[in-house]
Amino acid sequence: MEEDVETRKINSSFLRDHSYATEADIISTVEFNHTGELLATGDKGGRVVIFQREQESKNQPHRRGEYNVYSTFQSHEPEFDYLKSLEIEEKINKIRWLPQQNAAYFLLSTNDKTVKLWKVSERDKRPEGYNLKDEDGRLRDPSMITSLRVPVLRPMDLMVEATPRRVFANAHTYHINSISVNSDYETYMSADDLRINLWNFEITNQSFNIVDIKPANMEELTEVITAAEFHPHHCNTFVYSSSKGTIRLCDMRTSALCDRHAKFFEEPEDPSNRSFFSEIISSISDVKFSHSGRYIMTRDYLTVKVWDLNMENRPIETYQVHDYLRSKLCSLYENDCIFDKFECVWNGSDSVIMTGSYNNFFRMFDRNTKRDVTLEASRENSKPRAVLKPRKVCVGGKRRKDEISVDSLDFSKKILHTAWHPSENIIAVAATNNLYIFQDKVN
């Protein structure tokens, strides 16, 4: 997926003009389901919007790949914790799909404190001809019922309903940053700053604490959990990353509380690069297993790293996302951008990785050819079926015509959340309150 990455569809129903966007419209997570037919986004207003891929038609074969709004529902509401005098935001932190077992779809969504399991189903028929109630639903007088009717199902306009099936609450003292569905599809885990809990989908009032890094004295706290994910194939294995730039691989067969890791991944620091900001920029904001389960990918502030599960002392690949910001760390610290949490994703074959940057740029790295490309998600250059042009950032010296100076980058426009279709070269990019869907160029 190189320079021929193409804007296939910018979903106008979800594109809002940035100048009128409210804080609630800002997209906070993006996730394809296991087939790629559905794409879910969550926002700061607690809403989940699901897009469905159009079916291919003989008349318009190029329309395959367009996503249109399928369902919108309010997943979380703002709450208030009276015991701690804390407001709990409705913002959706993460969405995770469950594999489809029947006609309905299931997904997990979480805010800072509560995970919910949603069922999304279609209804295109309605029952008519009740005996004990009339068509409006009011109960009829039994003495007036003189004959029995056989209820029938009549066709109706398609309705997509989202219903909460489970609410998993009251298990986290700190903010939930990750949820991950296990490969056994019976359990999932939720991680906050200091603890990771294991849940059974059928049990809402009890979870098992599998990681607890909270010290007896909070003044001794040196690191927090930043992300966690289950292995894609082995239901006993998971990883979690920390604000110190380390990754721990844990095996639940060892003991009930995984306070001892099975593997510990950490790259020794280069003393020549040591600075005041070293600890902040080494914090890992995202960790993802490859689809094969052989590698893990981590994102810190400046780089994306790929680790082999069999080699703990250093990553096998390191990609510079925006090394030109190294000289700007002081101003990024002052405007709090240095604490931004960028995510990273694999393509379906684990050969290309993608992550976001500032100025609505996102980066792709081809692991085989070692080529990389910077692309921009913006309304100006993203008309349907237009080809995206690679962008370049120049640092000092002379600036070429098509380059952008590092001093003119817009740090308020940032791409934190991206998703890649599980089998095709279709990507979803969330730029503040706008969702862009791009795909490989097709003839």
CSV table of N, CA and C in Angstrom, one decimal, residues 122-252:
chain,number,residue,atom,x,y,z
A,122,GLU,N,-31.0,-6.9,13.4
A,122,GLU,CA,-31.9,-6.3,12.4
A,122,GLU,C,-33.3,-6.9,12.6
A,123,ARG,N,-34.3,-6.1,12.3
A,123,ARG,CA,-35.7,-6.5,12.3
A,123,ARG,C,-36.4,-6.0,11.1
A,124,ASP,N,-37.0,-6.9,10.3
A,124,ASP,CA,-37.7,-6.4,9.1
A,124,ASP,C,-39.1,-7.0,9.0
A,125,LYS,N,-39.5,-7.6,10.1
A,125,LYS,CA,-40.9,-8.1,10.2
A,125,LYS,C,-41.5,-7.8,11.5
A,126,ARG,N,-42.8,-7.6,11.5
A,126,ARG,CA,-43.5,-7.3,12.8
A,126,ARG,C,-44.7,-8.2,12.9
A,127,PRO,N,-45.0,-8.7,14.1
A,127,PRO,CA,-46.1,-9.6,14.3
A,127,PRO,C,-47.4,-8.8,14.4
A,128,GLU,N,-48.5,-9.4,13.8
A,128,GLU,CA,-49.8,-8.7,13.8
A,128,GLU,C,-50.8,-9.8,14.1
A,129,GLY,N,-52.0,-9.4,14.6
A,129,GLY,CA,-53.1,-10.3,14.9
A,129,GLY,C,-53.0,-10.9,16.3
A,130,TYR,N,-52.7,-10.1,17.2
A,130,TYR,CA,-52.7,-10.6,18.6
A,130,TYR,C,-54.1,-10.9,19.1
A,131,ASN,N,-54.3,-11.8,20.0
A,131,ASN,CA,-55.6,-12.1,20.5
A,131,ASN,C,-55.9,-11.2,21.7
A,132,LEU,N,-54.9,-11.0,22.6
A,132,LEU,CA,-55.2,-10.3,23.9
A,132,LEU,C,-54.9,-8.8,23.9
A,133,LYS,N,-54.4,-8.4,22.8
A,133,LYS,CA,-54.2,-6.9,22.7
A,133,LYS,C,-54.4,-6.4,21.3
A,134,ASP,N,-54.8,-5.1,21.1
A,134,ASP,CA,-55.1,-4.6,19.8
A,134,ASP,C,-53.7,-4.2,19.1
A,135,GLU,N,-53.8,-3.7,17.9
A,135,GLU,CA,-52.6,-3.4,17.1
A,135,GLU,C,-51.8,-2.3,17.7
A,136,ASP,N,-52.4,-1.4,18.6
A,136,ASP,CA,-51.6,-0.4,19.3
A,136,ASP,C,-50.9,-0.9,20.5
A,137,GLY,N,-51.2,-2.2,20.9
A,137,GLY,CA,-50.5,-2.7,22.1
A,137,GLY,C,-51.4,-2.7,23.3
A,138,ARG,N,-52.6,-2.1,23.3
A,138,ARG,CA,-53.4,-2.0,24.5
A,138,ARG,C,-54.2,-3.3,24.7
A,139,LEU,N,-54.3,-3.7,26.0
A,139,LEU,CA,-55.0,-4.9,26.3
A,139,LEU,C,-56.5,-4.8,25.9
A,140,ARG,N,-57.0,-5.9,25.4
A,140,ARG,CA,-58.4,-5.9,25.0
A,140,ARG,C,-59.2,-6.5,26.2
A,141,ASP,N,-60.5,-6.1,26.2
A,141,ASP,CA,-61.4,-6.6,27.2
A,141,ASP,C,-61.7,-8.1,26.9
A,142,PRO,N,-61.4,-9.0,27.8
A,142,PRO,CA,-61.5,-10.5,27.5
A,142,PRO,C,-62.9,-10.9,27.1
A,143,SER,N,-63.9,-10.1,27.6
A,143,SER,CA,-65.3,-10.5,27.3
A,143,SER,C,-65.7,-10.2,25.8
A,144,MET,N,-64.8,-9.3,25.2
A,144,MET,CA,-65.1,-8.9,23.8
A,144,MET,C,-64.4,-9.8,22.8
A,145,ILE,N,-63.6,-10.7,23.3
A,145,ILE,CA,-62.8,-11.6,22.4
A,145,ILE,C,-63.7,-12.8,22.2
A,146,THR,N,-64.2,-12.9,20.9
A,146,THR,CA,-65.2,-14.0,20.6
A,146,THR,C,-64.5,-15.0,19.6
A,147,SER,N,-63.4,-14.7,19.1
A,147,SER,CA,-62.8,-15.7,18.1
A,147,SER,C,-61.2,-15.6,18.3
A,148,LEU,N,-60.6,-16.7,17.9
A,148,LEU,CA,-59.2,-16.8,18.0
A,148,LEU,C,-58.5,-16.4,16.7
A,149,ARG,N,-57.5,-15.7,16.7
A,149,ARG,CA,-56.8,-15.3,15.5
A,149,ARG,C,-55.4,-15.9,15.6
A,150,VAL,N,-54.9,-16.3,14.4
A,150,VAL,CA,-53.5,-16.8,14.3
A,150,VAL,C,-52.6,-15.6,14.0
A,151,PRO,N,-51.7,-15.2,14.9
A,151,PRO,CA,-50.8,-14.1,14.6
A,151,PRO,C,-49.9,-14.4,13.4
A,152,VAL,N,-49.6,-13.3,12.6
A,152,VAL,CA,-48.8,-13.5,11.4
A,152,VAL,C,-47.7,-12.4,11.5
A,153,LEU,N,-46.6,-12.7,10.7
A,153,LEU,CA,-45.5,-11.8,10.6
A,153,LEU,C,-45.6,-11.0,9.3
A,154,ARG,N,-45.7,-9.7,9.4
A,154,ARG,CA,-45.8,-8.8,8.2
A,154,ARG,C,-44.4,-8.1,7.9
A,155,PRO,N,-44.1,-7.9,6.6
A,155,PRO,CA,-42.8,-7.2,6.4
A,155,PRO,C,-42.9,-5.8,6.8
A,156,MET,N,-41.8,-5.2,7.2
A,156,MET,CA,-41.8,-3.8,7.6
A,156,MET,C,-40.4,-3.2,7.2
A,157,ASP,N,-40.3,-1.9,7.3
A,157,ASP,CA,-39.0,-1.3,7.0
A,157,ASP,C,-37.9,-1.8,7.9
A,158,LEU,N,-36.7,-2.0,7.4
A,158,LEU,CA,-35.6,-2.6,8.2
A,158,LEU,C,-35.3,-1.7,9.3
A,159,MET,N,-35.2,-2.3,10.5
A,159,MET,CA,-34.8,-1.5,11.7
A,159,MET,C,-33.6,-2.2,12.3
A,160,VAL,N,-32.6,-1.4,12.7
A,160,VAL,CA,-31.4,-1.9,13.3
A,160,VAL,C,-31.5,-1.5,14.8
A,161,GLU,N,-31.5,-2.5,15.7
A,161,GLU,CA,-31.7,-2.2,17.1
A,161,GLU,C,-30.4,-2.6,17.8
A,162,ALA,N,-30.0,-1.7,18.7
A,162,ALA,CA,-28.9,-1.9,19.6
A,162,ALA,C,-29.4,-2.1,21.0
A,163,THR,N,-29.1,-3.2,21.7
A,163,THR,CA,-29.6,-3.4,23.0
A,163,THR,C,-28.4,-3.8,23.9
A,164,PRO,N,-28.3,-3.3,25.1
A,164,PRO,CA,-27.3,-3.7,26.0
A,164,PRO,C,-27.6,-5.0,26.7
A,165,ARG,N,-26.7,-6.0,26.5
A,165,ARG,CA,-27.0,-7.4,27.0
A,165,ARG,C,-26.3,-7.6,28.4
A,166,ARG,N,-25.2,-6.9,28.6
A,166,ARG,CA,-24.5,-7.1,29.9
A,166,ARG,C,-23.8,-5.7,30.2
A,167,VAL,N,-23.8,-5.4,31.5
A,167,VAL,CA,-23.1,-4.3,32.0
A,167,VAL,C,-22.1,-4.7,33.1
A,168,PHE,N,-20.8,-4.5,32.8
A,168,PHE,CA,-19.7,-5.0,33.7
A,168,PHE,C,-19.2,-3.7,34.4
A,169,ALA,N,-19.6,-3.5,35.6
A,169,ALA,CA,-19.3,-2.3,36.3
A,169,ALA,C,-18.6,-2.5,37.7
A,170,ASN,N,-18.2,-1.4,38.3
A,170,ASN,CA,-17.7,-1.4,39.7
A,170,ASN,C,-16.5,-2.3,39.9
A,171,ALA,N,-15.6,-2.5,38.9
A,171,ALA,CA,-14.5,-3.3,39.1
A,171,ALA,C,-13.2,-2.5,39.0
A,172,HIS,N,-13.2,-1.3,38.6
A,172,HIS,CA,-12.0,-0.5,38.4
A,172,HIS,C,-12.0,0.8,39.2
A,173,THR,N,-10.9,1.0,39.9
A,173,THR,CA,-10.7,2.2,40.7
A,173,THR,C,-10.2,3.3,39.8
A,174,TYR,N,-9.4,2.8,38.8
A,174,TYR,CA,-8.7,3.8,37.9
A,174,TYR,C,-9.3,3.7,36.5
A,175,HIS,N,-8.9,4.5,35.6
A,175,HIS,CA,-9.5,4.6,34.3
A,175,HIS,C,-9.1,3.4,33.4
A,176,ILE,N,-10.1,2.8,32.8
A,176,ILE,CA,-9.9,1.7,31.9
A,176,ILE,C,-9.2,2.2,30.6
A,177,ASN,N,-8.1,1.6,30.2
A,177,ASN,CA,-7.4,2.1,29.0
A,177,ASN,C,-7.5,1.0,27.9
A,178,SER,N,-7.8,-0.3,28.3
A,178,SER,CA,-7.8,-1.3,27.2
A,178,SER,C,-8.9,-2.4,27.6
A,179,ILE,N,-9.5,-2.9,26.5
A,179,ILE,CA,-10.3,-4.1,26.7
A,179,ILE,C,-9.8,-5.1,25.6
A,180,SER,N,-9.8,-6.4,25.8
A,180,SER,CA,-9.3,-7.3,24.8
A,180,SER,C,-10.1,-8.6,25.0
A,181,VAL,N,-10.6,-9.1,23.9
A,181,VAL,CA,-11.4,-10.4,23.9
A,181,VAL,C,-10.5,-11.5,23.7
A,182,ASN,N,-10.6,-12.5,24.6
A,182,ASN,CA,-9.8,-13.7,24.5
A,182,ASN,C,-10.1,-14.6,23.3
A,183,SER,N,-9.2,-15.4,22.9
A,183,SER,CA,-9.4,-16.3,21.8
A,183,SER,C,-10.3,-17.5,22.1
A,184,ASP,N,-10.6,-17.7,23.4
A,184,ASP,CA,-11.6,-18.7,23.8
A,184,ASP,C,-13.1,-18.1,23.6
A,185,TYR,N,-13.2,-16.8,23.4
A,185,TYR,CA,-14.5,-16.1,23.2
A,185,TYR,C,-15.4,-16.3,24.4
A,186,GLU,N,-14.9,-16.8,25.5
A,186,GLU,CA,-15.7,-16.9,26.7
A,186,GLU,C,-15.3,-15.8,27.7
A,187,THR,N,-14.1,-15.3,27.6
A,187,THR,CA,-13.6,-14.3,28.6
A,187,THR,C,-13.0,-13.1,27.8
A,188,TYR,N,-12.9,-12.0,28.6
A,188,TYR,CA,-12.2,-10.8,28.1
A,188,TYR,C,-11.5,-10.2,29.3
A,189,MET,N,-10.6,-9.3,29.0
A,189,MET,CA,-9.9,-8.6,30.1
A,189,MET,C,-10.1,-7.1,29.9
A,190,SER,N,-10.1,-6.4,31.0
A,190,SER,CA,-10.1,-4.9,31.0
A,190,SER,C,-8.9,-4.4,31.9
A,191,ALA,N,-8.2,-3.4,31.4
A,191,ALA,CA,-7.0,-3.0,32.1
A,191,ALA,C,-7.2,-1.5,32.4
A,192,ASP,N,-6.8,-1.1,33.7
A,192,ASP,CA,-6.7,0.3,34.0
A,192,ASP,C,-5.2,0.6,34.4
A,193,ASP,N,-4.9,1.7,35.0
A,193,ASP,CA,-3.6,2.1,35.3
A,193,ASP,C,-2.8,1.2,36.1
A,194,LEU,N,-3.4,0.5,37.0
A,194,LEU,CA,-2.7,-0.4,38.0
A,194,LEU,C,-3.1,-1.8,38.0
A,195,ARG,N,-4.3,-2.1,37.4
A,195,ARG,CA,-4.8,-3.5,37.5
A,195,ARG,C,-5.4,-4.0,36.2
A,196,ILE,N,-5.3,-5.3,36.0
A,196,ILE,CA,-6.0,-6.0,34.9
A,196,ILE,C,-7.0,-7.0,35.4
A,197,ASN,N,-8.2,-6.9,34.9
A,197,ASN,CA,-9.2,-7.9,35.4
A,197,ASN,C,-9.7,-8.8,34.3
A,198,LEU,N,-10.0,-10.0,34.6
A,198,LEU,CA,-10.5,-11.0,33.7
A,198,LEU,C,-11.9,-11.3,34.0
A,199,TRP,N,-12.7,-11.2,32.9
A,199,TRP,CA,-14.2,-11.3,33.0
A,199,TRP,C,-14.7,-12.5,32.2
A,200,ASN,N,-15.8,-13.2,32.7
A,200,ASN,CA,-16.5,-14.1,31.9
A,200,ASN,C,-17.7,-13.3,31.3
A,201,PHE,N,-18.0,-13.6,30.0
A,201,PHE,CA,-19.1,-12.8,29.4
A,201,PHE,C,-20.4,-13.1,30.1
A,202,GLU,N,-20.6,-14.2,30.8
A,202,GLU,CA,-21.9,-14.5,31.4
A,202,GLU,C,-22.0,-13.9,32.8
A,203,ILE,N,-20.9,-13.5,33.4
A,203,ILE,CA,-20.9,-13.1,34.8
A,203,ILE,C,-20.6,-11.6,34.9
A,204,THR,N,-21.5,-10.8,35.4
A,204,THR,CA,-21.3,-9.3,35.4
A,204,THR,C,-20.9,-8.8,36.8
A,205,ASN,N,-21.2,-9.6,37.8
A,205,ASN,CA,-20.9,-9.1,39.2
A,205,ASN,C,-19.6,-9.6,39.8
A,206,GLN,N,-18.8,-10.2,39.0
A,206,GLN,CA,-17.5,-10.7,39.5
A,206,GLN,C,-16.5,-10.8,38.4
A,207,SER,N,-15.3,-10.3,38.8
A,207,SER,CA,-14.1,-10.5,37.8
A,207,SER,C,-12.9,-11.0,38.6
A,208,PHE,N,-12.0,-11.5,37.9
A,208,PHE,CA,-10.7,-12.0,38.6
A,208,PHE,C,-9.6,-11.0,38.3
A,209,ASN,N,-8.9,-10.6,39.4
A,209,ASN,CA,-7.8,-9.7,39.2
A,209,ASN,C,-6.6,-10.5,38.8
A,210,ILE,N,-6.1,-10.3,37.6
A,210,ILE,CA,-4.9,-11.1,37.1
A,210,ILE,C,-3.6,-10.4,37.1
A,211,VAL,N,-3.7,-9.0,37.2
A,211,VAL,CA,-2.4,-8.3,37.4
A,211,VAL,C,-2.7,-7.1,38.3
A,212,ASP,N,-1.8,-6.9,39.3
A,212,ASP,CA,-2.0,-5.8,40.2
A,212,ASP,C,-0.6,-5.3,40.5
A,213,ILE,N,-0.3,-4.1,40.0
A,213,ILE,CA,1.0,-3.5,40.2
A,213,ILE,C,0.9,-2.3,41.2
A,214,LYS,N,-0.2,-2.2,41.9
A,214,LYS,CA,-0.4,-1.1,42.9
A,214,LYS,C,0.5,-1.4,44.1
A,215,PRO,N,1.5,-0.4,44.4
A,215,PRO,CA,2.3,-0.6,45.6
A,215,PRO,C,1.6,-0.4,46.9
A,216,ALA,N,2.1,-0.9,48.0
A,216,ALA,CA,1.4,-0.7,49.3
A,216,ALA,C,1.4,0.8,49.6
A,217,ASN,N,2.5,1.4,49.3
A,217,ASN,CA,2.6,2.9,49.5
A,217,ASN,C,2.6,3.6,48.1
A,218,MET,N,1.5,4.3,47.9
A,218,MET,CA,1.4,5.0,46.5
A,218,MET,C,2.5,5.9,46.2
A,219,GLU,N,3.2,6.4,47.2
A,219,GLU,CA,4.4,7.2,46.9
A,219,GLU,C,5.5,6.5,46.2
A,220,GLU,N,5.5,5.2,46.3
A,220,GLU,CA,6.5,4.3,45.7
A,220,GLU,C,6.1,4.0,44.2
A,221,LEU,N,5.0,4.5,43.8
A,221,LEU,CA,4.5,4.2,42.4
A,221,LEU,C,5.5,4.7,41.4
A,222,THR,N,6.0,3.8,40.5
A,222,THR,CA,7.0,4.3,39.5
A,222,THR,C,6.5,4.1,38.1
A,223,GLU,N,5.5,3.3,37.9
A,223,GLU,CA,5.0,3.1,36.5
A,223,GLU,C,3.5,2.7,36.5
A,224,VAL,N,2.8,2.9,35.4
A,224,VAL,CA,1.4,2.5,35.3
A,224,VAL,C,1.3,1.7,34.0
A,225,ILE,N,0.2,0.9,34.0
A,225,ILE,CA,-0.1,0.1,32.8
A,225,ILE,C,-0.8,1.0,31.8
A,226,THR,N,-0.3,0.9,30.5
A,226,THR,CA,-0.8,1.8,29.5
A,226,THR,C,-1.7,1.1,28.4
A,227,ALA,N,-1.4,-0.2,28.2
A,227,ALA,CA,-2.2,-1.0,27.2
A,227,ALA,C,-2.1,-2.5,27.5
A,228,ALA,N,-3.1,-3.3,27.1
A,228,ALA,CA,-3.0,-4.7,27.3
A,228,ALA,C,-3.7,-5.4,26.2
A,229,GLU,N,-3.3,-6.6,25.8
A,229,GLU,CA,-3.9,-7.4,24.8
A,229,GLU,C,-3.7,-8.9,24.9
A,230,PHE,N,-4.7,-9.7,24.6
A,230,PHE,CA,-4.6,-11.1,24.6
A,230,PHE,C,-3.9,-11.6,23.3
A,231,HIS,N,-3.2,-12.7,23.4
A,231,HIS,CA,-2.6,-13.4,22.3
A,231,HIS,C,-3.7,-13.8,21.3
A,232,PRO,N,-3.5,-13.7,20.0
A,232,PRO,CA,-4.7,-14.0,19.1
A,232,PRO,C,-5.0,-15.5,19.1
A,233,HIS,N,-4.1,-16.4,19.5
A,233,HIS,CA,-4.4,-17.8,19.4
A,233,HIS,C,-4.3,-18.6,20.7
A,234,HIS,N,-3.4,-18.1,21.6
A,234,HIS,CA,-3.3,-18.8,22.9
A,234,HIS,C,-4.0,-18.1,24.0
A,235,CYS,N,-5.1,-18.8,24.5
A,235,CYS,CA,-6.0,-18.1,25.4
A,235,CYS,C,-5.3,-17.9,26.8
A,236,ASN,N,-4.2,-18.4,27.0
A,236,ASN,CA,-3.5,-18.3,28.3
A,236,ASN,C,-2.5,-17.1,28.4
A,237,THR,N,-2.2,-16.5,27.2
A,237,THR,CA,-1.1,-15.6,27.1
A,237,THR,C,-1.7,-14.2,26.8
A,238,PHE,N,-1.1,-13.2,27.5
A,238,PHE,CA,-1.4,-11.8,27.2
A,238,PHE,C,-0.2,-10.9,27.4
A,239,VAL,N,-0.2,-9.7,26.9
A,239,VAL,CA,0.9,-8.8,27.1
A,239,VAL,C,0.3,-7.5,27.7
A,240,TYR,N,1.1,-6.8,28.5
A,240,TYR,CA,0.7,-5.4,28.8
A,240,TYR,C,2.0,-4.5,28.8
A,241,SER,N,1.8,-3.3,28.5
A,241,SER,CA,2.9,-2.3,28.4
A,241,SER,C,2.8,-1.3,29.5
A,242,SER,N,3.9,-0.6,29.7
A,242,SER,CA,4.0,0.3,30.8
A,242,SER,C,4.5,1.7,30.4
A,243,SER,N,4.3,2.6,31.3
A,243,SER,CA,4.8,4.0,31.1
A,243,SER,C,6.3,4.1,31.1
A,244,LYS,N,7.0,3.0,31.5
A,244,LYS,CA,8.4,3.0,31.5
A,244,LYS,C,9.0,2.5,30.2
A,245,GLY,N,8.1,2.2,29.3
A,245,GLY,CA,8.6,1.7,28.0
A,245,GLY,C,8.9,0.2,28.0
A,246,THR,N,8.4,-0.6,28.9
A,246,THR,CA,8.6,-2.0,29.0
A,246,THR,C,7.3,-2.8,28.6
A,247,ILE,N,7.5,-4.0,28.2
A,247,ILE,CA,6.4,-4.9,27.9
A,247,ILE,C,6.6,-6.2,28.6
A,248,ARG,N,5.5,-6.7,29.3
A,248,ARG,CA,5.5,-7.9,30.0
A,248,ARG,C,4.6,-8.9,29.3
A,249,LEU,N,5.1,-10.1,29.1
A,249,LEU,CA,4.2,-11.2,28.6
A,249,LEU,C,3.9,-12.1,29.7
A,250,CYS,N,2.6,-12.4,29.9
A,250,CYS,CA,2.2,-13.2,31.1
A,250,CYS,C,1.5,-14.4,30.6
A,251,ASP,N,1.7,-15.5,31.5
A,251,ASP,CA,1.0,-16.8,31.2
A,251,ASP,C,0.1,-17.1,32.4
A,252,MET,N,-1.2,-17.2,32.1
A,252,MET,CA,-2.2,-17.4,33.2
A,252,MET,C,-2.1,-18.8,33.7
